Amino acid sequence: EVQLVQSGAEVKKPGTTVIISCKVSGYSFTDHFLHWVQQAPGKGLEWMGVVDPEDGETKYTEKFQGRVIMTADTSADTAYMELRSLKSDDTAVYFCARSTGSEIDYWGQGTLVTVSS
Amino acid sequence: DIQMTQSPSSLSASVGDRVTITCRASQGITYYLAWFQQKPGRAPKSLIYAASSLQTGVPSHFSGSGSGTEFTLTINSLQPEDFATYYCQQYYSYPHTFGGGTRVEI
């Protein structure tokens, strides 16, 4: 059974950094890209970027370019999303999601990040 | 970036109704279009990929169609568990943009 299990909720102060993990199981980690999606409270889904676990190559959307780093640890079958210089409008649920080909098929359960002073 | 526009943003329907949601892309994306369902407080669920192919386990009363710039998600015989928000997403080119969502409510 394919599973993506994310780390728990975080409360962070403005200007700090959050790192969210996404541990996968049930398939070969390097065979599928992993995407990250942001959902602010009461808002829609926003694609942030993607990492290829096989070679670490990444693509980021311009909104987060320079503040986000997506990585993959093949020894732990885990992907990470690091978001720096947190602001109040980074308060959101963050999802990791696997793609087959290019389309997303499985999602993690989501991680709530609250940015507050 | 490719902009994805969904309509309507919300709709009211009853159990047993047929519902159609439209998604338009700002430029041609051939068939690289996916649909997702999301219920409050839950992660999205993948429904359709390649515009019309159902993900494994998705009930057959869901269907998708379209190509190029205009796509539709049809829910035949709406079930109580189908009341949710639906999103389209293009994966033709980066960034893989989502539509704004369509809330289907009673």
GROMACS .gro file of N, CA, C and O in nm, chain B residues 2-3 12 16 18 23 30 35-36 56 61 63 75 77 97 104:
model
   64
  119ILE      N    1   0.073   2.913  -1.687
  119ILE     CA    2  -0.059   2.882  -1.739
  119ILE      C    3  -0.162   2.906  -1.630
  119ILE      O    4  -0.149   2.854  -1.519
  120GLN      N    5  -0.263   2.985  -1.661
  120GLN     CA    6  -0.370   3.013  -1.565
  120GLN      C    7  -0.483   2.914  -1.588
  120GLN      O    8  -0.524   2.888  -1.703
  129SER      N    9  -2.503   2.456  -0.598
  129SER     CA   10  -2.591   2.379  -0.510
  129SER      C   11  -2.655   2.268  -0.592
  129SER      O   12  -2.697   2.291  -0.706
  133GLY      N   13  -2.854   1.267  -0.656
  133GLY     CA   14  -2.912   1.217  -0.779
  133GLY      C   15  -2.894   1.309  -0.898
  133GLY      O   16  -2.915   1.268  -1.013
  135ARG      N   17  -2.707   1.548  -1.186
  135ARG     CA   18  -2.588   1.545  -1.269
  135ARG      C   19  -2.522   1.683  -1.258
  135ARG      O   20  -2.588   1.785  -1.277
  140CYS      N   21  -1.327   2.370  -1.653
  140CYS     CA   22  -1.192   2.420  -1.626
  140CYS      C   23  -1.133   2.467  -1.757
  140CYS      O   24  -1.131   2.391  -1.855
  147THR      N   25  -0.297   2.029  -2.421
  147THR     CA   26  -0.337   1.898  -2.477
  147THR      C   27  -0.429   1.830  -2.377
  147THR      O   28  -0.536   1.881  -2.348
  152TRP      N   29  -0.800   1.611  -1.211
  152TRP     CA   30  -0.907   1.658  -1.121
  152TRP      C   31  -0.888   1.595  -0.984
  152TRP      O   32  -0.853   1.476  -0.973
  153PHE      N   33  -0.915   1.676  -0.881
  153PHE     CA   34  -0.902   1.631  -0.743
  153PHE      C   35  -1.028   1.668  -0.665
  153PHE      O   36  -1.092   1.769  -0.694
  173THR      N   37  -0.731   0.469  -1.001
  173THR     CA   38  -0.776   0.341  -0.946
  173THR      C   39  -0.870   0.363  -0.828
  173THR      O   40  -0.841   0.442  -0.738
  178HIS      N   41  -1.920   0.690  -1.170
  178HIS     CA   42  -2.011   0.801  -1.197
  178HIS      C   43  -1.936   0.934  -1.210
  178HIS      O   44  -1.996   1.036  -1.240
  180SER      N   45  -1.662   1.134  -1.442
  180SER     CA   46  -1.601   1.127  -1.574
  180SER      C   47  -1.541   1.262  -1.610
  180SER      O   48  -1.585   1.367  -1.559
  192ILE      N   49  -2.016   1.469  -1.278
  192ILE     CA   50  -2.054   1.374  -1.173
  192ILE      C   51  -2.198   1.333  -1.202
  192ILE      O   52  -2.290   1.416  -1.195
  194SER      N   53  -2.541   1.130  -1.121
  194SER     CA   54  -2.610   1.077  -1.004
  194SER      C   55  -2.532   1.106  -0.876
  194SER      O   56  -2.475   1.016  -0.813
  214THR      N   57  -0.003   2.450  -1.225
  214THR     CA   58  -0.103   2.535  -1.161
  214THR      C   59  -0.238   2.468  -1.142
  214THR      O   60  -0.283   2.388  -1.225
  221VAL      N   61  -1.909   2.205  -0.425
  221VAL     CA   62  -2.038   2.142  -0.454
  221VAL      C   63  -2.108   2.120  -0.321
  221VAL      O   64  -2.061   2.044  -0.235
   0.00000   0.00000   0.00000
